[in-house]
Tab-separated table of C-alpha atoms in Angstrom:
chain	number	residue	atom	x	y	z
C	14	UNK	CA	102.880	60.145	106.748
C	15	UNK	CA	105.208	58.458	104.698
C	16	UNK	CA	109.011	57.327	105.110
C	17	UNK	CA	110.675	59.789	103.855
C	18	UNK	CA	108.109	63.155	104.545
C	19	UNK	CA	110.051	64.516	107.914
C	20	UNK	CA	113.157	64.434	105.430
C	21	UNK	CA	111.127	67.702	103.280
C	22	UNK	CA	112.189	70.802	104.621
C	23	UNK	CA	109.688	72.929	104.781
C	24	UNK	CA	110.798	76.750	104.190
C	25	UNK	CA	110.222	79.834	106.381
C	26	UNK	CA	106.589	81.181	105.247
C	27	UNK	CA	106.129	85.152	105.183
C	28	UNK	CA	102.719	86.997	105.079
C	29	UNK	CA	101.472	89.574	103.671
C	30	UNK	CA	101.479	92.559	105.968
C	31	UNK	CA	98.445	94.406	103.832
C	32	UNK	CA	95.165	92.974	101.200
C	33	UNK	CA	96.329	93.917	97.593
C	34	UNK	CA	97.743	92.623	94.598
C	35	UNK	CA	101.030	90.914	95.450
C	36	UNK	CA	103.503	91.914	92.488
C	37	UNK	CA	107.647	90.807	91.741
C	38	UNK	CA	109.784	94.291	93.134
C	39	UNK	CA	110.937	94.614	89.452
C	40	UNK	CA	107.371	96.599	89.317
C	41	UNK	CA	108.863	99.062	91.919
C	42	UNK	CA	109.603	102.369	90.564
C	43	UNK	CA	112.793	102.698	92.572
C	44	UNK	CA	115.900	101.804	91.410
C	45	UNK	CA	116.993	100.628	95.313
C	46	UNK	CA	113.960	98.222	95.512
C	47	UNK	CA	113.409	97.078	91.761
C	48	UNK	CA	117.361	96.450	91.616
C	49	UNK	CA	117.223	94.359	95.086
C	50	UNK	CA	119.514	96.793	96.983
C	51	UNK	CA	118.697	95.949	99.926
C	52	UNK	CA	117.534	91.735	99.210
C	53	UNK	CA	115.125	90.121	97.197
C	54	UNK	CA	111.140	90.150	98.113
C	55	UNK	CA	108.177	91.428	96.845
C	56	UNK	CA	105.800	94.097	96.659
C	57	UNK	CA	102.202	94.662	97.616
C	58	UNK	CA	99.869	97.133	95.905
C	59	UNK	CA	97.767	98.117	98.855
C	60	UNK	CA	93.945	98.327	98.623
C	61	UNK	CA	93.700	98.784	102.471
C	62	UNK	CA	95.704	100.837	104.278
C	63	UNK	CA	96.268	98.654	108.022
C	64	UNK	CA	99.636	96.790	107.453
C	65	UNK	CA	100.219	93.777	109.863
C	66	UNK	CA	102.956	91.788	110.907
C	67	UNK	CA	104.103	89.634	108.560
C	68	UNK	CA	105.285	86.712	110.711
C	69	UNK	CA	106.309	86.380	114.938
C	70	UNK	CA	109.146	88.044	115.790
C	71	UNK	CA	110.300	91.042	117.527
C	72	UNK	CA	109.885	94.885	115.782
C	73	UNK	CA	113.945	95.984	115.368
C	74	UNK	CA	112.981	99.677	114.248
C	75	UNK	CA	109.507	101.272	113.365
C	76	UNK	CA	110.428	104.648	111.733
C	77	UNK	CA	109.119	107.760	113.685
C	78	UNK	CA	107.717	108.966	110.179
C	79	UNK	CA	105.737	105.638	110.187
C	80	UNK	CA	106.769	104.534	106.695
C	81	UNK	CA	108.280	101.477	107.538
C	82	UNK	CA	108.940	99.055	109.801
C	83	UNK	CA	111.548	96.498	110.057
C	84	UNK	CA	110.993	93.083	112.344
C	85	UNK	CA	112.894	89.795	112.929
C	86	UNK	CA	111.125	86.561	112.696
C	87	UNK	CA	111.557	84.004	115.440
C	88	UNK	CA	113.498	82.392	112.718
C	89	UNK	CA	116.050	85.227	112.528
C	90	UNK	CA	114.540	85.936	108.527
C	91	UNK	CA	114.912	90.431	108.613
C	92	UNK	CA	111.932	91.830	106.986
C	93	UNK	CA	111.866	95.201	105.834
C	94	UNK	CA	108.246	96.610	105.002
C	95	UNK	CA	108.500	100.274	103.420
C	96	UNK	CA	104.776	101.714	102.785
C	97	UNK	CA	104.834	103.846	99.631
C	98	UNK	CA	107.869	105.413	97.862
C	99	UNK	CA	109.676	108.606	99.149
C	100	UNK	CA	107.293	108.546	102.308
C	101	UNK	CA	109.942	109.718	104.226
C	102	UNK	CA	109.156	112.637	103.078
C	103	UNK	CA	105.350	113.127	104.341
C	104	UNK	CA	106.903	112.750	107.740
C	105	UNK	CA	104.373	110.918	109.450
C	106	UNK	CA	101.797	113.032	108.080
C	107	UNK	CA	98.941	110.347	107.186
C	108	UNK	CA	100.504	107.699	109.010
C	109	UNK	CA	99.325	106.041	112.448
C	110	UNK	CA	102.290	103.644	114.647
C	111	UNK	CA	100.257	101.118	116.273
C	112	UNK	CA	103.373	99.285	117.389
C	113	UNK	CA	106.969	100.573	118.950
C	114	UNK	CA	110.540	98.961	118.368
C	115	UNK	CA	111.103	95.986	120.583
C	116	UNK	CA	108.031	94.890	120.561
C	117	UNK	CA	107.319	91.235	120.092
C	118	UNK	CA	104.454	90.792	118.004
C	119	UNK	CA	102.274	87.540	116.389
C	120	UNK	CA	101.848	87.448	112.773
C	121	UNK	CA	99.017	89.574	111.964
C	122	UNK	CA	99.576	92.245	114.923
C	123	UNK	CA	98.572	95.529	113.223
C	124	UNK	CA	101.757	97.868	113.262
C	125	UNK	CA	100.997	101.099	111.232
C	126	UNK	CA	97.768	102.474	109.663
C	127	UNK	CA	98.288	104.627	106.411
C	128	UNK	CA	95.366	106.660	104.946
C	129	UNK	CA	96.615	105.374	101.238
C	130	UNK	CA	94.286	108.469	99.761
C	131	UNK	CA	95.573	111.228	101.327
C	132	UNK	CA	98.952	109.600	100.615
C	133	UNK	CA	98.181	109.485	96.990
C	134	UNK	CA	96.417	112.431	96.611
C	135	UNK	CA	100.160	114.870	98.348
C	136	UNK	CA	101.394	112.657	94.747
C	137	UNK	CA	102.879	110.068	96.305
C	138	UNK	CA	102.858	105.952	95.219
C	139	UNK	CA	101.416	103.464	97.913
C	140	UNK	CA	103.497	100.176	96.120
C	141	UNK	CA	105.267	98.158	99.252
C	142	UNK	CA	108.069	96.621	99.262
C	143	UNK	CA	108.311	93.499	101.706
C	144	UNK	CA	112.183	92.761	101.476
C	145	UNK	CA	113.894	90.529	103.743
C	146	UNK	CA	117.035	92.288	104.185
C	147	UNK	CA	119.513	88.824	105.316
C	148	UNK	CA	118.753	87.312	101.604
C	149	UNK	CA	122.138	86.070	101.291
C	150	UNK	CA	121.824	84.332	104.604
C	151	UNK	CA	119.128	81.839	102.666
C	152	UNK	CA	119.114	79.166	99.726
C	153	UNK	CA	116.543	81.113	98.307
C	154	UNK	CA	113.850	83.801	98.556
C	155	UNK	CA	111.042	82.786	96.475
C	156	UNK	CA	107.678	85.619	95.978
C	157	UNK	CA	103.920	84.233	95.002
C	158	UNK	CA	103.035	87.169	93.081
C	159	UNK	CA	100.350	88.116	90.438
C	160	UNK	CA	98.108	86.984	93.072
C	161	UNK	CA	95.704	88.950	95.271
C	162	UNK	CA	96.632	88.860	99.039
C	163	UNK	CA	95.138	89.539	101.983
C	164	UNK	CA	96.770	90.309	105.960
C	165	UNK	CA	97.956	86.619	106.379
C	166	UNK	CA	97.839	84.934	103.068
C	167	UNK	CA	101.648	83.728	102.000
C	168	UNK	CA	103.646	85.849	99.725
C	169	UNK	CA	106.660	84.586	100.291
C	170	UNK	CA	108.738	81.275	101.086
C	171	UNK	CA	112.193	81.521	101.697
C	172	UNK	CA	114.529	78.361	101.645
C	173	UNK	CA	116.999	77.602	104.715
């Protein structure tokens, strides 16, 4: 280790909570996601339809309809993940909560199952959105996307 390596600070590392194609949220079609409404991120085009936690921390609210889920990390970083767009609306119909709110979970917990085909078939897109809602409380939120992901694999960094 050299000199001056414990002077590099390393950021805050988010998974990905599903396998798919990680893409930048401008490829959301939604204006409140694609225009970073609610903080910067990315977006994962599921292939898979068990979505895990992203990083340790503690579930804040996991929606009855089972469309989302938000969690704090141990690091206090607020991620948002919202499975599909307009899911709401299904209201839990092809959805499965494997998790509750207040639970503390380990990155790579599973928290929600989603049966993406029935969910596409009712018309409706499977695109999510991993947005970490306290942006302006970093340096930086920075997305590895064009890449293929799987449960685990980075997809963001986010700079203290």
């Amino acid at each position: 280790m050299g000199l001056f390596d414990f002077m590099k600070k390393k950021g805050i590392v988010i998974a990905s909570p599903a396998e798919g194609e990680c893409v930048p949220l401008s490829q959301v079609n939604d204006p409140t996601f694609s225009g970073e409404v609610l903080g910067k991120g990315v977006a994962i085009i599921p292939e898979k339809g068990m979505f895990y936690a992203p990083a340790d921390g503690e579930i804040g609210t996991i929606f009855p309809t089972g469309h989302a889920v938000a969690l704090t990390t141990e690091e206090g970083v607020e991620v948002l993940i919202h499975i599909g767009l307009d899911t709401v609306k299904l209201e839990g119909k092809h959805f499965r909560i494997l998790a509750q709110t207040g639970q503390k979970v380990k990155k790579g917990d599973a928290l929600i199952e989603a049966d993406l085909e029935a969910i596409r078939k009712d018309g409706y897109d499977c695109i999510t959105p991993v947005i970490i809602c306290n942006t302006t409380d970093y340096a930086g939120v920075t997305g590895k996307t064009g890449i293929h992901v799987k449960p685990g694999d980075a997809c963001m960094e986010i700079e203290k």
